[in-house]
PDB file of C-alpha atoms in Angstrom:
ATOM      1  CA  MET A   1       0.000   0.000   0.000  1.00  0.00           C
ATOM      2  CA  LEU A   2       1.338   3.424  -0.962  1.00  0.00           C
ATOM      3  CA  ALA A   3       1.762   6.062   1.730  1.00  0.00           C
ATOM      4  CA  GLN A   4      -1.090   8.130   0.291  1.00  0.00           C
ATOM      5  CA  GLN A   5      -3.427   5.134   0.279  1.00  0.00           C
ATOM      6  CA  ARG A   6      -2.416   4.220   3.824  1.00  0.00           C
ATOM      7  CA  GLN A   7      -3.014   7.757   5.070  1.00  0.00           C
ATOM      8  CA  GLN A   8      -6.419   7.822   3.420  1.00  0.00           C
ATOM      9  CA  ALA A   9      -7.292   4.553   5.154  1.00  0.00           C
ATOM     10  CA  ILE A  10      -6.194   6.007   8.480  1.00  0.00           C
ATOM     11  CA  LEU A  11      -8.199   9.176   7.905  1.00  0.00           C
ATOM     12  CA  GLU A  12     -11.343   7.222   7.043  1.00  0.00           C
ATOM     13  CA  ARG A  13     -10.972   5.103  10.181  1.00  0.00           C
ATOM     14  CA  VAL A  14     -10.521   8.146  12.409  1.00  0.00           C
ATOM     15  CA  ARG A  15     -13.527   9.899  10.902  1.00  0.00           C
ATOM     16  CA  ARG A  16     -15.670   6.775  11.136  1.00  0.00           C
ATOM     17  CA  ASN A  17     -14.818   5.926  14.758  1.00  0.00           C
ATOM     18  CA  GLY A  18     -13.876   9.357  16.068  1.00  0.00           C
ATOM     19  CA  ALA A  19     -10.423   8.095  17.032  1.00  0.00           C
ATOM     20  CA  ALA A  20      -7.745   5.521  16.286  1.00  0.00           C
ATOM     21  CA  ARG A  21      -4.921   4.027  18.341  1.00  0.00           C
ATOM     22  CA  VAL A  22      -1.429   3.601  16.921  1.00  0.00           C
ATOM     23  CA  ALA A  23      -1.299  -0.037  18.075  1.00  0.00           C
ATOM     24  CA  ASP A  24      -4.536  -0.860  16.259  1.00  0.00           C
ATOM     25  CA  LEU A  25      -3.382   0.823  13.052  1.00  0.00           C
ATOM     26  CA  VAL A  26      -0.067  -1.032  13.152  1.00  0.00           C
ATOM     27  CA  ARG A  27      -1.906  -4.344  13.403  1.00  0.00           C
ATOM     28  CA  GLU A  28      -4.521  -3.551  10.773  1.00  0.00           C
ATOM     29  CA  LEU A  29      -2.223  -2.011   8.174  1.00  0.00           C
ATOM     30  CA  GLY A  30       0.778  -4.281   8.743  1.00  0.00           C
ATOM     31  CA  VAL A  31       3.387  -1.536   9.021  1.00  0.00           C
ATOM     32  CA  SER A  32       5.706  -0.334  11.757  1.00  0.00           C
ATOM     33  CA  ASP A  33       4.845   1.891  14.683  1.00  0.00           C
ATOM     34  CA  MET A  34       7.144   4.584  13.303  1.00  0.00           C
ATOM     35  CA  THR A  35       5.420   4.500   9.896  1.00  0.00           C
ATOM     36  CA  ILE A  36       2.012   5.026  11.474  1.00  0.00           C
ATOM     37  CA  ARG A  37       3.301   7.892  13.592  1.00  0.00           C
ATOM     38  CA  ARG A  38       4.747   9.574  10.493  1.00  0.00           C
ATOM     39  CA  ASP A  39       1.421   9.144   8.721  1.00  0.00           C
ATOM     40  CA  LEU A  40      -0.405  10.714  11.662  1.00  0.00           C
ATOM     41  CA  GLU A  41       2.049  13.606  11.646  1.00  0.00           C
ATOM     42  CA  VAL A  42       1.347  14.234   7.948  1.00  0.00           C
ATOM     43  CA  LEU A  43      -2.428  14.150   8.482  1.00  0.00           C
ATOM     44  CA  ALA A  44      -2.172  16.414  11.529  1.00  0.00           C
ATOM     45  CA  GLU A  45      -0.061  18.973   9.650  1.00  0.00           C
ATOM     46  CA  ARG A  46      -2.806  19.100   6.998  1.00  0.00           C
ATOM     47  CA  GLY A  47      -5.384  19.749   9.713  1.00  0.00           C
ATOM     48  CA  LEU A  48      -7.265  16.516   8.983  1.00  0.00           C
ATOM     49  CA  ILE A  49      -6.827  14.915  12.411  1.00  0.00           C
ATOM     50  CA  GLU A  50      -5.637  15.811  15.889  1.00  0.00           C
ATOM     51  CA  LYS A  51      -2.685  13.884  17.275  1.00  0.00           C
ATOM     52  CA  VAL A  52      -3.064  12.697  20.862  1.00  0.00           C
ATOM     53  CA  HIS A  53      -1.056  10.414  23.127  1.00  0.00           C
ATOM     54  CA  GLY A  54      -1.157   6.951  21.603  1.00  0.00           C
ATOM     55  CA  GLY A  55      -3.165   7.815  18.508  1.00  0.00           C
ATOM     56  CA  ALA A  56      -5.353  10.417  16.866  1.00  0.00           C
ATOM     57  CA  THR A  57      -8.854  11.868  17.072  1.00  0.00           C
ATOM     58  CA  ALA A  58     -11.114  13.519  14.551  1.00  0.00           C
ATOM     59  CA  THR A  59     -10.983  17.291  14.262  1.00  0.00           C
ATOM     60  CA  GLY A  60     -13.938  19.494  14.980  1.00  0.00           C
ATOM     61  CA  SER A  61     -15.163  22.197  17.307  1.00  0.00           C
ATOM     62  CA  GLY A  62     -18.282  24.022  18.298  1.00  0.00           C
ATOM     63  CA  SER A  63     -20.783  24.180  21.100  1.00  0.00           C
ATOM     64  CA  THR A  64     -22.723  21.146  19.856  1.00  0.00           C
ATOM     65  CA  GLU A  65     -19.808  18.869  18.927  1.00  0.00           C
ATOM     66  CA  GLU A  66     -19.927  15.685  21.004  1.00  0.00           C
ATOM     67  CA  PRO A  67     -17.069  13.218  20.452  1.00  0.00           C
ATOM     68  CA  GLY A  68     -17.779   9.547  21.062  1.00  0.00           C
ATOM     69  CA  PHE A  69     -16.462   7.623  24.062  1.00  0.00           C
ATOM     70  CA  ALA A  70     -13.631   6.029  22.045  1.00  0.00           C
ATOM     71  CA  ALA A  71     -12.476   9.417  20.773  1.00  0.00           C
ATOM     72  CA  LYS A  72     -12.350  10.934  24.236  1.00  0.00           C
ATOM     73  CA  SER A  73     -10.749   7.918  25.887  1.00  0.00           C
ATOM     74  CA  VAL A  74      -7.366   8.572  24.210  1.00  0.00           C
ATOM     75  CA  ARG A  75      -7.199  12.225  25.233  1.00  0.00           C
ATOM     76  CA  GLN A  76      -5.266  13.483  28.302  1.00  0.00           C
ATOM     77  CA  GLN A  77      -4.942  10.001  29.779  1.00  0.00           C
ATOM     78  CA  ALA A  78      -2.239  10.932  32.318  1.00  0.00           C
ATOM     79  CA  GLU A  79      -4.191  13.972  33.468  1.00  0.00           C
ATOM     80  CA  LYS A  80      -7.413  11.989  33.843  1.00  0.00           C
ATOM     81  CA  GLU A  81      -5.640   9.333  35.882  1.00  0.00           C
ATOM     82  CA  ALA A  82      -4.176  11.934  38.252  1.00  0.00           C
ATOM     83  CA  ILE A  83      -7.548  13.654  38.611  1.00  0.00           C
ATOM     84  CA  ALA A  84      -9.307  10.354  39.244  1.00  0.00           C
ATOM     85  CA  ARG A  85      -6.894   9.436  42.023  1.00  0.00           C
ATOM     86  CA  ARG A  86      -7.559  12.717  43.821  1.00  0.00           C
ATOM     87  CA  ALA A  87     -11.307  12.353  43.410  1.00  0.00           C
ATOM     88  CA  ALA A  88     -11.250   8.807  44.794  1.00  0.00           C
ATOM     89  CA  GLU A  89      -9.856  10.170  48.062  1.00  0.00           C
ATOM     90  CA  LEU A  90     -13.156  11.976  48.637  1.00  0.00           C
ATOM     91  CA  VAL A  91     -15.304   8.824  48.500  1.00  0.00           C
ATOM     92  CA  ARG A  92     -15.924   7.067  51.815  1.00  0.00           C
ATOM     93  CA  PRO A  93     -17.099   3.477  52.375  1.00  0.00           C
ATOM     94  CA  GLY A  94     -20.816   3.028  52.857  1.00  0.00           C
ATOM     95  CA  THR A  95     -21.819   6.230  51.073  1.00  0.00           C
ATOM     96  CA  ALA A  96     -24.003   6.853  48.035  1.00  0.00           C
ATOM     97  CA  VAL A  97     -22.167   8.453  45.117  1.00  0.00           C
ATOM     98  CA  ALA A  98     -23.505   9.518  41.736  1.00  0.00           C
ATOM     99  CA  LEU A  99     -21.179   9.193  38.756  1.00  0.00           C
ATOM    100  CA  SER A 100     -21.965  11.025  35.528  1.00  0.00           C
ATOM    101  CA  ALA A 101     -20.889   9.859  32.088  1.00  0.00           C
ATOM    102  CA  GLY A 102     -17.537  10.589  30.475  1.00  0.00           C
ATOM    103  CA  THR A 103     -14.061   9.131  30.258  1.00  0.00           C
ATOM    104  CA  THR A 104     -12.695  10.983  33.308  1.00  0.00           C
ATOM    105  CA  ILE A 105     -15.483   9.565  35.471  1.00  0.00           C
ATOM    106  CA  TRP A 106     -14.933   6.159  33.843  1.00  0.00           C
ATOM    107  CA  THR A 107     -11.295   6.392  34.939  1.00  0.00           C
ATOM    108  CA  LEU A 108     -12.466   7.283  38.453  1.00  0.00           C
ATOM    109  CA  ALA A 109     -14.764   4.245  38.523  1.00  0.00           C
ATOM    110  CA  HIS A 110     -11.733   1.948  38.313  1.00  0.00           C
ATOM    111  CA  HIS A 111     -10.457   3.491  41.554  1.00  0.00           C
ATOM    112  CA  LEU A 112     -13.796   3.076  43.330  1.00  0.00           C
ATOM    113  CA  VAL A 113     -14.338  -0.640  42.789  1.00  0.00           C
ATOM    114  CA  ASP A 114     -12.351  -1.319  45.969  1.00  0.00           C
ATOM    115  CA  VAL A 115     -14.442   0.985  48.188  1.00  0.00           C
ATOM    116  CA  PRO A 116     -16.530  -1.222  50.522  1.00  0.00           C
ATOM    117  CA  GLU A 117     -20.322  -1.014  50.703  1.00  0.00           C
ATOM    118  CA  LEU A 118     -20.538   1.706  48.089  1.00  0.00           C
ATOM    119  CA  THR A 119     -23.826   2.580  46.413  1.00  0.00           C
ATOM    120  CA  VAL A 120     -23.339   3.970  42.906  1.00  0.00           C
ATOM    121  CA  ILE A 121     -25.950   5.791  40.859  1.00  0.00           C
ATOM    122  CA  THR A 122     -24.920   6.391  37.270  1.00  0.00           C
ATOM    123  CA  ASN A 123     -26.331   7.200  33.857  1.00  0.00           C
ATOM    124  CA  SER A 124     -23.201   5.858  32.151  1.00  0.00           C
ATOM    125  CA  LEU A 125     -23.159   2.428  30.521  1.00  0.00           C
ATOM    126  CA  GLN A 126     -19.369   2.405  30.584  1.00  0.00           C
ATOM    127  CA  VAL A 127     -19.184   3.278  34.281  1.00  0.00           C
ATOM    128  CA  ALA A 128     -21.791   0.669  35.217  1.00  0.00           C
ATOM    129  CA  ASP A 129     -19.815  -1.946  33.286  1.00  0.00           C
ATOM    130  CA  VAL A 130     -16.683  -1.244  35.350  1.00  0.00           C
ATOM    131  CA  PHE A 131     -18.521  -2.144  38.562  1.00  0.00           C
ATOM    132  CA  HIS A 132     -20.294  -5.079  36.931  1.00  0.00           C
ATOM    133  CA  ARG A 133     -16.974  -6.600  35.893  1.00  0.00           C
ATOM    134  CA  ALA A 134     -15.559  -6.103  39.400  1.00  0.00           C
ATOM    135  CA  GLY A 135     -18.475  -8.098  40.789  1.00  0.00           C
ATOM    136  CA  ARG A 136     -18.297  -6.966  44.425  1.00  0.00           C
ATOM    137  CA  PRO A 137     -21.353  -8.272  46.303  1.00  0.00           C
ATOM    138  CA  ASP A 138     -21.186  -5.444  48.861  1.00  0.00           C
ATOM    139  CA  GLN A 139     -21.589  -2.739  46.211  1.00  0.00           C
ATOM    140  CA  THR A 140     -24.911  -1.668  44.736  1.00  0.00           C
ATOM    141  CA  VAL A 141     -25.078  -0.084  41.274  1.00  0.00           C
ATOM    142  CA  VAL A 142     -28.195   1.738  40.078  1.00  0.00           C
ATOM    143  CA  LEU A 143     -28.217   2.412  36.325  1.00  0.00           C
ATOM    144  CA  THR A 144     -30.779   4.919  35.114  1.00  0.00           C
ATOM    145  CA  GLY A 145     -32.715   4.274  31.956  1.00  0.00           C
ATOM    146  CA  GLY A 146     -32.822   6.719  29.091  1.00  0.00           C
ATOM    147  CA  VAL A 147     -31.690   7.407  25.546  1.00  0.00           C
ATOM    148  CA  ARG A 148     -28.065   6.612  24.714  1.00  0.00           C
ATOM    149  CA  THR A 149     -25.755   9.447  23.579  1.00  0.00           C
ATOM    150  CA  PRO A 150     -22.465   9.256  21.591  1.00  0.00           C
ATOM    151  CA  SER A 151     -20.617   9.379  24.936  1.00  0.00           C
ATOM    152  CA  ASP A 152     -22.560   6.334  26.191  1.00  0.00           C
ATOM    153  CA  ALA A 153     -24.655   8.380  28.615  1.00  0.00           C
ATOM    154  CA  LEU A 154     -28.316   7.609  29.275  1.00  0.00           C
ATOM    155  CA  VAL A 155     -30.307  10.832  29.124  1.00  0.00           C
ATOM    156  CA  GLY A 156     -33.797  12.220  28.659  1.00  0.00           C
ATOM    157  CA  PRO A 157     -37.048  12.115  30.638  1.00  0.00           C
ATOM    158  CA  VAL A 158     -36.697   8.500  31.780  1.00  0.00           C
ATOM    159  CA  ALA A 159     -33.255   9.188  33.264  1.00  0.00           C
ATOM    160  CA  VAL A 160     -34.378  12.458  34.835  1.00  0.00           C
ATOM    161  CA  ALA A 161     -37.467  10.867  36.414  1.00  0.00           C
ATOM    162  CA  ALA A 162     -35.329   8.131  37.992  1.00  0.00           C
ATOM    163  CA  ILE A 163     -32.733  10.558  39.338  1.00  0.00           C
ATOM    164  CA  ARG A 164     -35.314  12.886  40.881  1.00  0.00           C
ATOM    165  CA  GLU A 165     -36.395  10.063  43.212  1.00  0.00           C
ATOM    166  CA  LEU A 166     -32.885   9.706  44.645  1.00  0.00           C
ATOM    167  CA  ASN A 167     -30.657  11.437  47.185  1.00  0.00           C
ATOM    168  CA  VAL A 168     -26.882  10.948  47.148  1.00  0.00           C
ATOM    169  CA  ASP A 169     -23.985  12.103  49.274  1.00  0.00           C
ATOM    170  CA  THR A 170     -21.699  13.156  46.439  1.00  0.00           C
ATOM    171  CA  LEU A 171     -21.909  13.674  42.685  1.00  0.00           C
ATOM    172  CA  MET A 172     -18.739  13.191  40.646  1.00  0.00           C
ATOM    173  CA  LEU A 173     -19.427  15.177  37.491  1.00  0.00           C
ATOM    174  CA  GLY A 174     -17.491  15.151  34.244  1.00  0.00           C
ATOM    175  CA  VAL A 175     -17.957  18.130  31.928  1.00  0.00           C
ATOM    176  CA  HIS A 176     -17.258  19.136  28.332  1.00  0.00           C
ATOM    177  CA  GLY A 177     -16.109  22.649  29.182  1.00  0.00           C
ATOM    178  CA  MET A 178     -15.769  25.280  31.891  1.00  0.00           C
ATOM    179  CA  ASN A 179     -15.938  29.026  31.522  1.00  0.00           C
ATOM    180  CA  VAL A 180     -16.429  31.928  33.951  1.00  0.00           C
ATOM    181  CA  ARG A 181     -19.535  33.174  32.153  1.00  0.00           C
ATOM    182  CA  ALA A 182     -21.120  29.887  31.070  1.00  0.00           C
ATOM    183  CA  GLY A 183     -20.018  27.700  33.989  1.00  0.00           C
ATOM    184  CA  PHE A 184     -19.770  23.929  33.460  1.00  0.00           C
ATOM    185  CA  THR A 185     -21.225  22.965  30.090  1.00  0.00           C
ATOM    186  CA  THR A 186     -22.035  20.119  27.705  1.00  0.00           C
ATOM    187  CA  PRO A 187     -22.770  19.999  23.949  1.00  0.00           C
ATOM    188  CA  ASN A 188     -25.807  17.751  24.511  1.00  0.00           C
ATOM    189  CA  LEU A 189     -29.055  19.416  25.606  1.00  0.00           C
ATOM    190  CA  LEU A 190     -30.600  16.236  27.012  1.00  0.00           C
ATOM    191  CA  GLU A 191     -27.421  15.340  28.863  1.00  0.00           C
ATOM    192  CA  ALA A 192     -27.384  18.803  30.430  1.00  0.00           C
ATOM    193  CA  GLU A 193     -30.902  18.274  31.765  1.00  0.00           C
ATOM    194  CA  THR A 194     -29.969  14.865  33.142  1.00  0.00           C
ATOM    195  CA  ASN A 195     -26.810  16.209  34.765  1.00  0.00           C
ATOM    196  CA  ARG A 196     -28.748  19.081  36.339  1.00  0.00           C
ATOM    197  CA  ALA A 197     -31.000  16.464  37.941  1.00  0.00           C
ATOM    198  CA  LEU A 198     -27.890  14.745  39.313  1.00  0.00           C
ATOM    199  CA  VAL A 199     -26.640  18.055  40.728  1.00  0.00           C
ATOM    200  CA  ALA A 200     -29.977  18.624  42.468  1.00  0.00           C
ATOM    201  CA  ALA A 201     -29.900  15.121  43.982  1.00  0.00           C
ATOM    202  CA  ALA A 202     -26.454  15.509  45.577  1.00  0.00           C
ATOM    203  CA  GLN A 203     -25.357  17.088  48.834  1.00  0.00           C
ATOM    204  CA  GLN A 204     -21.871  17.707  47.448  1.00  0.00           C
ATOM    205  CA  LEU A 205     -20.820  18.479  43.867  1.00  0.00           C
ATOM    206  CA  VAL A 206     -17.307  17.474  42.783  1.00  0.00           C
ATOM    207  CA  VAL A 207     -16.389  18.390  39.200  1.00  0.00           C
ATOM    208  CA  LEU A 208     -13.588  16.572  37.383  1.00  0.00           C
ATOM    209  CA  ALA A 209     -12.185  18.524  34.424  1.00  0.00           C
ATOM    210  CA  ASP A 210      -8.705  18.424  32.919  1.00  0.00           C
ATOM    211  CA  HIS A 211      -7.012  21.625  31.801  1.00  0.00           C
ATOM    212  CA  THR A 212      -8.191  21.341  28.176  1.00  0.00           C
ATOM    213  CA  LYS A 213     -11.766  21.956  29.345  1.00  0.00           C
ATOM    214  CA  TRP A 214     -10.904  25.508  30.360  1.00  0.00           C
ATOM    215  CA  GLY A 215     -12.333  28.036  27.898  1.00  0.00           C
ATOM    216  CA  THR A 216     -14.476  25.444  26.117  1.00  0.00           C
ATOM    217  CA  VAL A 217     -18.183  26.257  26.055  1.00  0.00           C
ATOM    218  CA  GLY A 218     -20.870  23.703  25.226  1.00  0.00           C
ATOM    219  CA  ILE A 219     -24.337  24.769  24.171  1.00  0.00           C
ATOM    220  CA  SER A 220     -25.968  24.036  27.535  1.00  0.00           C
ATOM    221  CA  THR A 221     -24.939  24.901  31.100  1.00  0.00           C
ATOM    222  CA  ILE A 222     -25.053  22.162  33.727  1.00  0.00           C
ATOM    223  CA  ALA A 223     -24.080  24.291  36.715  1.00  0.00           C
ATOM    224  CA  LYS A 224     -22.459  27.593  37.540  1.00  0.00           C
ATOM    225  CA  LEU A 225     -18.897  27.541  38.807  1.00  0.00           C
ATOM    226  CA  ASP A 226     -19.916  28.555  42.325  1.00  0.00           C
ATOM    227  CA  GLU A 227     -22.164  25.485  42.622  1.00  0.00           C
ATOM    228  CA  ALA A 228     -19.100  23.211  42.744  1.00  0.00           C
ATOM    229  CA  HIS A 229     -17.905  22.364  46.229  1.00  0.00           C
ATOM    230  CA  VAL A 230     -14.712  20.927  44.733  1.00  0.00           C
ATOM    231  CA  LEU A 231     -13.160  21.252  41.267  1.00  0.00           C
ATOM    232  CA  ILE A 232     -10.355  18.821  40.460  1.00  0.00           C
ATOM    233  CA  SER A 233      -8.204  19.716  37.467  1.00  0.00           C
ATOM    234  CA  ASP A 234      -4.513  19.233  36.704  1.00  0.00           C
ATOM    235  CA  THR A 235      -1.351  21.307  36.797  1.00  0.00           C
ATOM    236  CA  GLY A 236      -1.675  22.012  33.082  1.00  0.00           C
ATOM    237  CA  LEU A 237      -4.411  24.494  33.953  1.00  0.00           C
ATOM    238  CA  PRO A 238      -3.298  27.932  32.705  1.00  0.00           C
ATOM    239  CA  GLU A 239      -1.993  30.301  35.370  1.00  0.00           C
ATOM    240  CA  GLU A 240      -4.559  32.943  34.491  1.00  0.00           C
ATOM    241  CA  ALA A 241      -7.404  30.488  35.019  1.00  0.00           C
ATOM    242  CA  ARG A 242      -6.408  29.455  38.524  1.00  0.00           C
ATOM    243  CA  PRO A 243      -7.399  32.579  40.491  1.00  0.00           C
ATOM    244  CA  LEU A 244     -10.603  32.911  38.450  1.00  0.00           C
ATOM    245  CA  LEU A 245     -11.664  29.373  39.301  1.00  0.00           C
ATOM    246  CA  ALA A 246     -10.417  29.485  42.905  1.00  0.00           C
ATOM    247  CA  ASP A 247     -12.532  32.580  43.451  1.00  0.00           C
ATOM    248  CA  GLN A 248     -15.670  30.766  42.298  1.00  0.00           C
ATOM    249  CA  VAL A 249     -15.521  27.125  43.395  1.00  0.00           C
ATOM    250  CA  GLY A 250     -15.339  25.935  46.984  1.00  0.00           C
ATOM    251  CA  THR A 251     -11.964  24.215  46.612  1.00  0.00           C
ATOM    252  CA  LEU A 252      -9.722  23.999  43.569  1.00  0.00           C
ATOM    253  CA  VAL A 253      -7.484  20.922  43.460  1.00  0.00           C
ATOM    254  CA  LEU A 254      -4.667  20.607  40.917  1.00  0.00           C
ATOM    255  CA  ALA A 255      -3.389  17.079  40.380  1.00  0.00           C
ATOM    256  CA  GLU A 256       0.069  16.439  38.978  1.00  0.00           C
ATOM    257  CA  PRO A 257       0.071  13.817  36.180  1.00  0.00           C
ATOM    258  CA  GLY A 258       2.359  10.958  37.138  1.00  0.00           C
ATOM    259  CA  GLU A 259       2.499  12.054  40.759  1.00  0.00           C
ATOM    260  CA  THR A 260       0.947  10.125  43.612  1.00  0.00           C
ATOM    261  CA  ALA A 261      -2.278  11.353  45.103  1.00  0.00           C
ATOM    262  CA  GLN A 262      -0.607  12.123  48.414  1.00  0.00           C
ATOM    263  CA  VAL A 263       1.735  14.732  46.978  1.00  0.00           C
ATOM    264  CA  ALA A 264      -0.459  16.288  44.292  1.00  0.00           C
ATOM    265  CA  ALA A 265      -0.997  20.013  44.666  1.00  0.00           C
ATOM    266  CA  GLN A 266      -4.141  21.467  46.216  1.00  0.00           C
ATOM    267  CA  VAL A 267      -5.176  25.113  46.134  1.00  0.00           C
ATOM    268  CA  ALA A 268      -8.032  26.085  48.442  1.00  0.00           C
ATOM    269  CA  ALA A 269     -10.222  29.036  47.560  1.00  0.00           C
ATOM    270  CA  GLN A 270      -9.724  32.028  49.816  1.00  0.00           C
TER     271      GLN A 270
END
């Protein structure tokens, strides 16, 4: 296969699935890791894809753009892991915690499967599957019904009706974007309504958002910044954003990718 043909095949795969991993492309196309990485570099320079750690995602922007779960799962993996570790410290055994959809919350779920006697309420198929595979008999998982979104969330009136009957100690919320004016946002109108129901059901709101979410604005607001008791981001958060967020949220936590939870940085709002 010529380089041009190979790059076209890669581009079509990325556009079809929203993302592609280098390892998968190497196996499918029968070429070396280095060849695939060069192909991705060429496509990225032409603005046809976005290179990320371990692969590539489809390009696109706008307040209604909603990448699929696979596309988002290869973005900011180290940052999401660091954020998830910090968030897991806030979950106590025997409590009821709501987990929204999204790859950051999915990463968090892997750290919560060892928490005893936990009750989990979620509208995420991916998150529910993490606990199902763990198979702990002392954990209870409540999966809302609803209409499935590209990010594998269950949303709409069925999900909202179920959530409104519940009360939880803490909501761990993943978001598409955060902005001083718009607050925490999502590109999906139905998901925003479902997430607002989750916010209303929780005594404490903890938002998990890596630094790339800063300045991004989805079409619908889930919550204002000052509704968050805790915001956990990472040390890639721009310096100018830190005082703006610390002034609004209850506590701003900045996790260091690759660093242990015990020594990650925390900045409390004054």
